[in-house]
Short mmCIF file of C-alpha atoms and ligand atoms in Angstrom, two decimals:
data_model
loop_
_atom_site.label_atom_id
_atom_site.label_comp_id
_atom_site.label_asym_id
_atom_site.label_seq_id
_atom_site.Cartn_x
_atom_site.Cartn_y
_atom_site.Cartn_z
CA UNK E 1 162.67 110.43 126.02
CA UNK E 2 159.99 108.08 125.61
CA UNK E 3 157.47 109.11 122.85
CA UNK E 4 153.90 108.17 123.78
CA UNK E 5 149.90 108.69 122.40
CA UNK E 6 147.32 109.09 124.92
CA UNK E 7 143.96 108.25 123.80
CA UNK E 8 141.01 108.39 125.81
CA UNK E 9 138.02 106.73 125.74
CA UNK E 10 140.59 103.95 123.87
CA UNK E 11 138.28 100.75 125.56
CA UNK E 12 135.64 100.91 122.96
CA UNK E 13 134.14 103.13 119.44
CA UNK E 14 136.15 105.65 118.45
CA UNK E 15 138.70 105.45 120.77
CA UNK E 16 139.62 101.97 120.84
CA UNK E 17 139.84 102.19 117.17
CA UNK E 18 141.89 104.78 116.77
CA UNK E 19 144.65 102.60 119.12
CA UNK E 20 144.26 100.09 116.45
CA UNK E 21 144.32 102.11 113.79
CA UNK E 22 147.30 103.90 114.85
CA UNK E 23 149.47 101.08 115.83
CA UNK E 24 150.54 100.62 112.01
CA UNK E 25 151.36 104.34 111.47
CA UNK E 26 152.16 105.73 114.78
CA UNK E 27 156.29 106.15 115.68
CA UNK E 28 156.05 106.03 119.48
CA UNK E 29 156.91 103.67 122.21
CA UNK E 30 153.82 103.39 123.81
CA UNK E 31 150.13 104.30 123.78
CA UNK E 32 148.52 105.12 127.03
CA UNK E 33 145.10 103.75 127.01
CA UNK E 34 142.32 105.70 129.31
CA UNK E 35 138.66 104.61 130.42
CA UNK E 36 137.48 103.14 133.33
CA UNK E 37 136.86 99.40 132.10
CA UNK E 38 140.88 98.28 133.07
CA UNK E 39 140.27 94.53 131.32
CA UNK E 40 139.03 96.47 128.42
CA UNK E 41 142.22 98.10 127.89
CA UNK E 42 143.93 95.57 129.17
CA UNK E 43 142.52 93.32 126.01
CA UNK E 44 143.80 96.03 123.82
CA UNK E 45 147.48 94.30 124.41
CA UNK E 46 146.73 91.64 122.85
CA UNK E 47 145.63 93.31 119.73
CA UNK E 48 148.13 95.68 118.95
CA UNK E 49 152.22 95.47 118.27
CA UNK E 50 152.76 98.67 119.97
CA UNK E 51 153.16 98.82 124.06
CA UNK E 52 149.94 99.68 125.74
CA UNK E 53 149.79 101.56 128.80
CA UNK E 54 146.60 100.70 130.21
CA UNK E 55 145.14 103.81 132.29
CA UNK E 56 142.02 102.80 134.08
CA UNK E 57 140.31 106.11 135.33
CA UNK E 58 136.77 107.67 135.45
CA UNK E 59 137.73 111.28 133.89
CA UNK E 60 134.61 112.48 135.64
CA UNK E 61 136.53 112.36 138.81
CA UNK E 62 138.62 115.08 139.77
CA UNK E 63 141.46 112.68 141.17
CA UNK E 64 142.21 111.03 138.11
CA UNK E 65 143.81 114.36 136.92
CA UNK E 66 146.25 114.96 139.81
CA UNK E 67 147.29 110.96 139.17
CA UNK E 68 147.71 111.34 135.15
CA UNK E 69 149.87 115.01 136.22
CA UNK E 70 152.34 112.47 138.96
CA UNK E 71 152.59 109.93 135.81
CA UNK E 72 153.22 112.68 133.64
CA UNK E 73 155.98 114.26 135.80
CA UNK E 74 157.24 110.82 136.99
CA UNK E 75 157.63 109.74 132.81
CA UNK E 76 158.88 112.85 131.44
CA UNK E 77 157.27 111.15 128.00
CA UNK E 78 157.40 113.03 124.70
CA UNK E 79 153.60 113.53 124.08
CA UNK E 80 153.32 113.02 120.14
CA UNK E 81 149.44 112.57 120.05
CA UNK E 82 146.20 113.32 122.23
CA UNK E 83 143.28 111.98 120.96
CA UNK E 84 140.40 112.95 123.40
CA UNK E 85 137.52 110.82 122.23
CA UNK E 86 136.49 109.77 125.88
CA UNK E 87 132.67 111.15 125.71
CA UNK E 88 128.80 109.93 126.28
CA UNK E 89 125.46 111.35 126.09
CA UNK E 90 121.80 111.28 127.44
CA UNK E 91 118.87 112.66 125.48
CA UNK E 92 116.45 112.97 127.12
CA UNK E 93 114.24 117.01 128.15
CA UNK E 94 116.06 119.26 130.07
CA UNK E 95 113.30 118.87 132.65
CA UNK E 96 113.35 114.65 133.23
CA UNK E 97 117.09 114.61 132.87
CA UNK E 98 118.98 113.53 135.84
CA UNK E 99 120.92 115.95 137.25
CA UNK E 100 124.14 113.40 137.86
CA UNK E 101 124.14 112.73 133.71
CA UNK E 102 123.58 116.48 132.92
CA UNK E 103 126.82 117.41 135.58
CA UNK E 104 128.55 113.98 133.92
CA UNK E 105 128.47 115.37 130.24
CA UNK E 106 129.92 118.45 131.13
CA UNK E 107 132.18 116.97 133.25
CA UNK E 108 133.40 114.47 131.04
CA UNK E 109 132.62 115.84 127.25
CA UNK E 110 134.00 119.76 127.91
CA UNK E 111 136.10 119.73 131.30
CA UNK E 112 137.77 116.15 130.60
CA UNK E 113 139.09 117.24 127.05
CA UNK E 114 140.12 120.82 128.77
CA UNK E 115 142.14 119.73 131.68
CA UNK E 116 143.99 116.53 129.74
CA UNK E 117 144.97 118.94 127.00
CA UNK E 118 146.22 121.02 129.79
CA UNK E 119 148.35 118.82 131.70
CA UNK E 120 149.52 116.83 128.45
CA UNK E 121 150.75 120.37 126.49
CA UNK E 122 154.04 120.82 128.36
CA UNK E 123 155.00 117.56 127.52
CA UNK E 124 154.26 118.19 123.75
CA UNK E 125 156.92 119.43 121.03
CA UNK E 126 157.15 120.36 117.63
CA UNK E 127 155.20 118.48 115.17
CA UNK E 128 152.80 117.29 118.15
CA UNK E 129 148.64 116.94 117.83
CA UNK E 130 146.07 117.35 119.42
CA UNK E 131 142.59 115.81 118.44
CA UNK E 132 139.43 116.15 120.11
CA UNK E 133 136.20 114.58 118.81
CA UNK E 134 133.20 116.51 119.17
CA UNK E 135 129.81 116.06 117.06
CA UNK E 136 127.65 117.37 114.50
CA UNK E 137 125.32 117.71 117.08
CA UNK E 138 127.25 120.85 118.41
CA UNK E 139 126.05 122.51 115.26
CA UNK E 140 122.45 121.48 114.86
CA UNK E 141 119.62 122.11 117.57
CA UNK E 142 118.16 118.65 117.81
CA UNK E 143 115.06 117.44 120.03
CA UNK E 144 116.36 116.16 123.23
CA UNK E 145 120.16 116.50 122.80
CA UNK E 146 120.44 119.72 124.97
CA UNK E 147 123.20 119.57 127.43
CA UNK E 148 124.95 116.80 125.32
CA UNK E 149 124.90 119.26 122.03
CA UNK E 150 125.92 122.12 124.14
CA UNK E 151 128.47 120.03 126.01
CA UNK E 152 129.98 118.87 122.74
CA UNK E 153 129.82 122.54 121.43
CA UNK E 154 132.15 123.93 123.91
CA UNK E 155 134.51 121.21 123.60
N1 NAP B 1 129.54 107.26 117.71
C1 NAP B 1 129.07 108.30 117.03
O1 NAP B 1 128.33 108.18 116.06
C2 NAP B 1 129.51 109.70 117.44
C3 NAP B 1 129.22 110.73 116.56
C4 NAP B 1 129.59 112.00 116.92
C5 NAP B 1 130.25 112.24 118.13
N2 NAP B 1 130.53 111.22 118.95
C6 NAP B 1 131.19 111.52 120.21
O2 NAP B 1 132.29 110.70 120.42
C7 NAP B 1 132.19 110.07 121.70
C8 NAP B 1 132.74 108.68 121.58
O3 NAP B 1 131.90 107.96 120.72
P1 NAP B 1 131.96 106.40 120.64
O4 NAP B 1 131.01 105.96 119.61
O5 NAP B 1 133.38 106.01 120.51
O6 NAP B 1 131.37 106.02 122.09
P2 NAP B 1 131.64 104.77 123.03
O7 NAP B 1 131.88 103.53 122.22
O8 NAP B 1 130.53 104.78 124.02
O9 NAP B 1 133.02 105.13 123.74
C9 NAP B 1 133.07 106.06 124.76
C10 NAP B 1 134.42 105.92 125.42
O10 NAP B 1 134.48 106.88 126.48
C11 NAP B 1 134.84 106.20 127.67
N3 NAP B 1 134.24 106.82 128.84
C12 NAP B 1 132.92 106.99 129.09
N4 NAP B 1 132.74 107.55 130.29
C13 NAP B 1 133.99 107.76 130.81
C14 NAP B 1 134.48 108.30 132.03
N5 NAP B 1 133.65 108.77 132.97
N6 NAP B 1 135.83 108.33 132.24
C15 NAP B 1 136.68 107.86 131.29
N7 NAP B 1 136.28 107.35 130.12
C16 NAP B 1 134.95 107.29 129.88
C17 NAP B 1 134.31 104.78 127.50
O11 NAP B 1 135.05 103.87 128.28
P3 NAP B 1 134.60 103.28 129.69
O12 NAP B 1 133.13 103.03 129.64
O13 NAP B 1 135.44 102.05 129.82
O14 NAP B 1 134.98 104.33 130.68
C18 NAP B 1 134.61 104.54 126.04
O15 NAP B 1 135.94 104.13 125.86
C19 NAP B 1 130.68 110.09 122.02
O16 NAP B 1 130.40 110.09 123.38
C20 NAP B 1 130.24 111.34 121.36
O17 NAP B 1 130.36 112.40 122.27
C21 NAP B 1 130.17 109.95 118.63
#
């Protein structure tokens, strides 16, 4: 069985560093790389001794999740690490903010993190983690960070 990391949000910050990070103390066979910006993770090939997987999706979009579920069921992969670190936010008042950024930090900060940590969990074993990265912000009310803080709390 193949033993694989999934990290989103692995094209750039947090995410991407945690795929080069990891390469020199992660045991598994491949990392599986998820954003949208494909030549992004494409680049992170190049830059790491482990095998990439590069997994171009918007994790806003409710098709990406039935596509990771075929890959998952197609692979069959020993899940040894989720890092969900995929995550953006707009701060801006309640009132200006538009309604398509308020809907996409939900979507992608709360639901994202939910439904990959639900599809990846069968495939998990043993000794297995999970890591999601929130914010301080979750904790603290702070001007203008409303639906982001709240989005981040939940996750
Ligand atoms: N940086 C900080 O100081 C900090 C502190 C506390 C918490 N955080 C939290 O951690 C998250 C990551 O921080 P960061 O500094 O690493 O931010 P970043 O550099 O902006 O990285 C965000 C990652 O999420 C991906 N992403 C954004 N929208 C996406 C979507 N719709 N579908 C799939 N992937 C998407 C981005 O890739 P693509 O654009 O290629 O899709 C990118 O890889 C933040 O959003 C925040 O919630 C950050």
């Amino acid at each position: 069985m193949k033993k694989v990391a999934i990290i989103t949000g692995a094209s750039s910050g947090m995410g991407k560093e945690f795929v080069l990070t990891l390469d020199n103390y992660l045991n598994v066979d491949e990392i599986w790389a998820v954003a949208r910006s494909k030549a992004a993770l494409e680049d992170l090939k190049k830059m790491v001794n482990t095998e990439v997987r590069a997994i171009p999706m918007d994790l806003t979009d409710q098709e990406c999740f039935f596509k990771m579920q075929e890959l998952l069921e197609e692979e069959k992969p020993d899940v040894r690490l989720l890092i969900n670190a995929s995550g953006f936010g707009i701060f801006d008042s309640t009132n200006d903010m538009k309604m398509a950024d308020a809907e996409g930090m939900v979507d992608l900060n709360c639901k994202a993190i939910v439904k990959m940590t639900k599809l990846a969990l069968p495939y998990m074993y043993e000794g297995a983690r999970i890591m999601n990265i929130a914010s301080m912000a979750a904790f603290q009310p702070t001007p203008y960070m409303n639906v982001y803080s709240a989005s981040r709390h939940l996750c």
